[in-house]
PDB file of C-alpha atoms in Angstrom:
ATOM      1  CA  UNK A  26      51.131 -40.253  64.920  1.00 94.00           C
ATOM      2  CA  UNK A  27      53.618 -40.052  68.023  1.00 97.00           C
ATOM      3  CA  UNK A  28      57.395 -42.179  67.292  1.00 96.00           C
ATOM      4  CA  UNK A  29      59.486 -42.796  69.951  1.00 97.00           C
ATOM      5  CA  UNK A  30      62.857 -44.448  68.375  1.00 95.00           C
ATOM      6  CA  UNK A  31      66.448 -43.266  69.227  1.00 93.00           C
ATOM      7  CA  UNK A  32      68.185 -44.592  65.658  1.00 91.00           C
ATOM      8  CA  UNK A  33      68.206 -42.068  63.065  1.00 90.00           C
ATOM      9  CA  UNK A  34      67.785 -44.409  60.099  1.00 88.00           C
ATOM     10  CA  UNK A  35      64.962 -46.169  61.253  1.00 87.00           C
ATOM     11  CA  UNK A  36      63.157 -42.835  62.982  1.00 90.00           C
ATOM     12  CA  UNK A  37      63.778 -42.010  59.085  1.00 91.00           C
ATOM     13  CA  UNK A  38      62.540 -44.839  57.410  1.00 89.00           C
ATOM     14  CA  UNK A  39      59.123 -45.153  59.805  1.00 88.00           C
ATOM     15  CA  UNK A  40      58.671 -41.534  58.911  1.00 92.00           C
ATOM     16  CA  UNK A  41      58.979 -41.942  55.198  1.00 91.00           C
ATOM     17  CA  UNK A  42      56.378 -44.613  55.605  1.00 88.00           C
ATOM     18  CA  UNK A  43      54.040 -42.787  57.380  1.00 87.00           C
ATOM     19  CA  UNK A  44      54.034 -40.310  54.878  1.00 92.00           C
ATOM     20  CA  UNK A  45      53.785 -42.145  52.160  1.00 89.00           C
ATOM     21  CA  UNK A  46      50.752 -43.854  53.347  1.00 88.00           C
ATOM     22  CA  UNK A  47      49.350 -40.436  54.309  1.00 89.00           C
ATOM     23  CA  UNK A  48      49.969 -39.842  57.562  1.00 89.00           C
ATOM     24  CA  UNK A  49      51.215 -36.673  58.004  1.00 90.00           C
ATOM     25  CA  UNK A  50      50.785 -35.085  61.271  1.00 92.00           C
ATOM     26  CA  UNK A  51      53.784 -37.275  62.832  1.00 94.00           C
ATOM     27  CA  UNK A  52      56.035 -36.135  65.629  1.00 95.00           C
ATOM     28  CA  UNK A  53      59.396 -37.969  66.351  1.00 96.00           C
ATOM     29  CA  UNK A  54      60.843 -38.025  69.578  1.00 97.00           C
ATOM     30  CA  UNK A  55      64.583 -39.541  70.241  1.00 96.00           C
ATOM     31  CA  UNK A  56      63.560 -41.860  73.145  1.00 96.00           C
ATOM     32  CA  UNK A  57      60.692 -42.773  75.860  1.00 96.00           C
ATOM     33  CA  UNK A  58      61.151 -39.755  78.046  1.00 97.00           C
ATOM     34  CA  UNK A  59      60.881 -37.314  75.423  1.00 97.00           C
ATOM     35  CA  UNK A  60      57.228 -38.842  74.022  1.00 98.00           C
ATOM     36  CA  UNK A  61      56.335 -38.863  77.893  1.00 98.00           C
ATOM     37  CA  UNK A  62      56.865 -35.148  78.127  1.00 97.00           C
ATOM     38  CA  UNK A  63      54.891 -34.262  74.841  1.00 97.00           C
ATOM     39  CA  UNK A  64      51.932 -36.687  76.007  1.00 97.00           C
ATOM     40  CA  UNK A  65      51.832 -34.708  79.311  1.00 97.00           C
ATOM     41  CA  UNK A  66      51.952 -31.406  77.776  1.00 96.00           C
ATOM     42  CA  UNK A  67      49.189 -32.717  75.511  1.00 96.00           C
ATOM     43  CA  UNK A  68      46.720 -33.787  78.294  1.00 95.00           C
ATOM     44  CA  UNK A  69      48.000 -30.516  80.155  1.00 95.00           C
ATOM     45  CA  UNK A  70      46.566 -28.385  76.910  1.00 94.00           C
ATOM     46  CA  UNK A  71      43.191 -29.530  77.932  1.00 89.00           C
ATOM     47  CA  UNK A  72      42.421 -30.443  74.307  1.00 93.00           C
ATOM     48  CA  UNK A  73      41.202 -34.044  74.104  1.00 91.00           C
ATOM     49  CA  UNK A  74      44.604 -35.771  73.721  1.00 93.00           C
ATOM     50  CA  UNK A  75      43.010 -37.316  70.208  1.00 90.00           C
ATOM     51  CA  UNK A  76      43.836 -33.876  69.060  1.00 90.00           C
ATOM     52  CA  UNK A  77      47.010 -34.488  69.661  1.00 94.00           C
ATOM     53  CA  UNK A  78      47.861 -38.267  69.257  1.00 95.00           C
ATOM     54  CA  UNK A  79      46.261 -40.610  67.704  1.00 93.00           C
ATOM     55  CA  UNK A  80      48.400 -43.745  67.884  1.00 94.00           C
ATOM     56  CA  UNK A  81      51.824 -44.617  69.352  1.00 96.00           C
ATOM     57  CA  UNK A  82      54.873 -46.213  67.866  1.00 94.00           C
ATOM     58  CA  UNK A  83      57.891 -46.837  70.014  1.00 95.00           C
ATOM     59  CA  UNK A  84      60.502 -48.557  70.318  1.00 94.00           C
ATOM     60  CA  UNK A  85      61.993 -50.859  73.070  1.00 93.00           C
ATOM     61  CA  UNK A  86      65.391 -50.518  73.519  1.00 92.00           C
ATOM     62  CA  UNK A  87      66.353 -46.452  74.114  1.00 93.00           C
ATOM     63  CA  UNK A  88      67.974 -44.241  76.523  1.00 93.00           C
ATOM     64  CA  UNK A  89      66.273 -42.326  78.838  1.00 94.00           C
ATOM     65  CA  UNK A  90      62.960 -44.004  79.143  1.00 96.00           C
ATOM     66  CA  UNK A  91      62.533 -47.307  77.439  1.00 95.00           C
ATOM     67  CA  UNK A  92      59.378 -48.513  75.612  1.00 95.00           C
ATOM     68  CA  UNK A  93      58.182 -50.691  78.042  1.00 95.00           C
ATOM     69  CA  UNK A  94      58.198 -47.844  80.719  1.00 97.00           C
ATOM     70  CA  UNK A  95      56.860 -45.468  77.958  1.00 97.00           C
ATOM     71  CA  UNK A  96      53.811 -48.288  77.766  1.00 97.00           C
ATOM     72  CA  UNK A  97      53.376 -48.741  81.484  1.00 97.00           C
ATOM     73  CA  UNK A  98      52.863 -45.343  81.800  1.00 98.00           C
ATOM     74  CA  UNK A  99      50.924 -44.246  78.706  1.00 98.00           C
ATOM     75  CA  UNK A 100      48.584 -47.242  80.374  1.00 97.00           C
ATOM     76  CA  UNK A 101      48.626 -46.538  83.788  1.00 97.00           C
ATOM     77  CA  UNK A 102      47.361 -43.074  83.121  1.00 96.00           C
ATOM     78  CA  UNK A 103      43.091 -42.393  82.770  1.00 95.00           C
ATOM     79  CA  UNK A 104      43.504 -39.974  79.794  1.00 94.00           C
ATOM     80  CA  UNK A 105      45.917 -42.184  77.467  1.00 96.00           C
ATOM     81  CA  UNK A 106      45.596 -45.342  78.520  1.00 94.00           C
ATOM     82  CA  UNK A 107      42.736 -45.872  75.289  1.00 94.00           C
ATOM     83  CA  UNK A 108      45.793 -44.156  72.855  1.00 95.00           C
ATOM     84  CA  UNK A 109      46.927 -47.395  70.835  1.00 95.00           C
ATOM     85  CA  UNK A 110      50.212 -48.044  70.963  1.00 96.00           C
ATOM     86  CA  UNK A 111      52.429 -50.458  69.346  1.00 91.00           C
ATOM     87  CA  UNK A 112      55.972 -51.577  70.230  1.00 93.00           C
ATOM     88  CA  UNK A 113      58.031 -51.539  67.162  1.00 89.00           C
ATOM     89  CA  UNK A 114      61.095 -53.098  67.904  1.00 83.00           C
ATOM     90  CA  UNK A 115      64.037 -56.205  66.883  1.00 81.00           C
ATOM     91  CA  UNK A 116      63.465 -57.557  70.345  1.00 74.00           C
ATOM     92  CA  UNK A 117      60.252 -59.037  70.247  1.00 76.00           C
ATOM     93  CA  UNK A 118      60.590 -62.728  71.340  1.00 83.00           C
ATOM     94  CA  UNK A 119      57.690 -64.596  73.376  1.00 86.00           C
ATOM     95  CA  UNK A 120      59.708 -63.011  76.204  1.00 88.00           C
ATOM     96  CA  UNK A 121      59.204 -60.003  75.277  1.00 86.00           C
ATOM     97  CA  UNK A 122      55.891 -60.396  73.389  1.00 88.00           C
ATOM     98  CA  UNK A 123      54.435 -61.371  77.018  1.00 90.00           C
ATOM     99  CA  UNK A 124      56.275 -58.384  78.706  1.00 92.00           C
ATOM    100  CA  UNK A 125      54.464 -55.949  76.265  1.00 91.00           C
ATOM    101  CA  UNK A 126      50.886 -57.756  76.628  1.00 93.00           C
ATOM    102  CA  UNK A 127      50.993 -57.516  80.288  1.00 94.00           C
ATOM    103  CA  UNK A 128      51.826 -53.754  80.206  1.00 95.00           C
ATOM    104  CA  UNK A 129      49.273 -53.475  77.711  1.00 96.00           C
ATOM    105  CA  UNK A 130      50.633 -52.878  74.184  1.00 96.00           C
ATOM    106  CA  UNK A 131      47.867 -53.176  71.858  1.00 95.00           C
ATOM    107  CA  UNK A 132      50.501 -54.397  69.529  1.00 92.00           C
ATOM    108  CA  UNK A 133      54.002 -55.388  68.776  1.00 90.00           C
ATOM    109  CA  UNK A 134      55.961 -56.087  65.749  1.00 88.00           C
ATOM    110  CA  UNK A 135      59.657 -56.466  64.429  1.00 82.00           C
ATOM    111  CA  UNK A 136      61.121 -53.870  62.545  1.00 75.00           C
ATOM    112  CA  UNK A 137      61.892 -55.653  59.492  1.00 68.00           C
ATOM    113  CA  UNK A 138      57.557 -55.390  58.986  1.00 72.00           C
ATOM    114  CA  UNK A 139      58.020 -51.552  58.462  1.00 73.00           C
ATOM    115  CA  UNK A 140      55.054 -52.441  55.936  1.00 71.00           C
ATOM    116  CA  UNK A 141      52.836 -54.266  58.265  1.00 79.00           C
ATOM    117  CA  UNK A 142      53.248 -51.010  60.624  1.00 81.00           C
ATOM    118  CA  UNK A 143      50.974 -48.802  58.255  1.00 79.00           C
ATOM    119  CA  UNK A 144      48.710 -51.379  58.063  1.00 83.00           C
ATOM    120  CA  UNK A 145      48.488 -51.900  62.054  1.00 82.00           C
ATOM    121  CA  UNK A 146      48.361 -48.005  62.540  1.00 83.00           C
ATOM    122  CA  UNK A 147      45.540 -48.248  60.081  1.00 83.00           C
ATOM    123  CA  UNK A 148      43.383 -50.688  61.968  1.00 84.00           C
ATOM    124  CA  UNK A 149      44.167 -48.588  65.491  1.00 86.00           C
ATOM    125  CA  UNK A 150      43.084 -45.614  64.530  1.00 85.00           C
ATOM    126  CA  UNK A 151      39.971 -46.964  62.331  1.00 83.00           C
ATOM    127  CA  UNK A 152      37.617 -45.662  64.741  1.00 75.00           C
ATOM    128  CA  UNK A 153      38.711 -41.985  64.064  1.00 72.00           C
ATOM    129  CA  UNK A 154      36.456 -39.762  62.301  1.00 57.00           C
ATOM    130  CA  UNK A 155      38.055 -40.081  58.728  1.00 54.00           C
ATOM    131  CA  UNK A 156      37.627 -36.273  57.732  1.00 48.00           C
ATOM    132  CA  UNK A 157      40.593 -35.583  60.679  1.00 51.00           C
ATOM    133  CA  UNK A 158      44.183 -35.574  58.910  1.00 49.00           C
ATOM    134  CA  UNK A 159      46.030 -38.100  61.068  1.00 49.00           C
TER     135      UNK A 159
END
């Protein structure tokens, strides 16, 4: 699970919640640009992208590259576009939800719903082989 979150506290809470739920292979990036750089390196490796990232969780408001730009880049990329992407932000309102949908986000939830985040990741990664650690 690739997490793009600029808040150290929220990043720690997300990681702890994922780890408690069995998602131990996590990568934390401090902004969308770091996440995009990681994804580009993963693509360049020649390995199937699923071996590097099963799901992306991104904040919207971050320095260097925001979550909407990251979503647009991921969903327009031929290799990455099927990777589930969840926008996880305190900014989710009707207008932001519409923009996220237009950009192709697979799910959008507001930050207080950290417990719901795990169940969304479960749903979006259910198609992966059960024997592969996520």
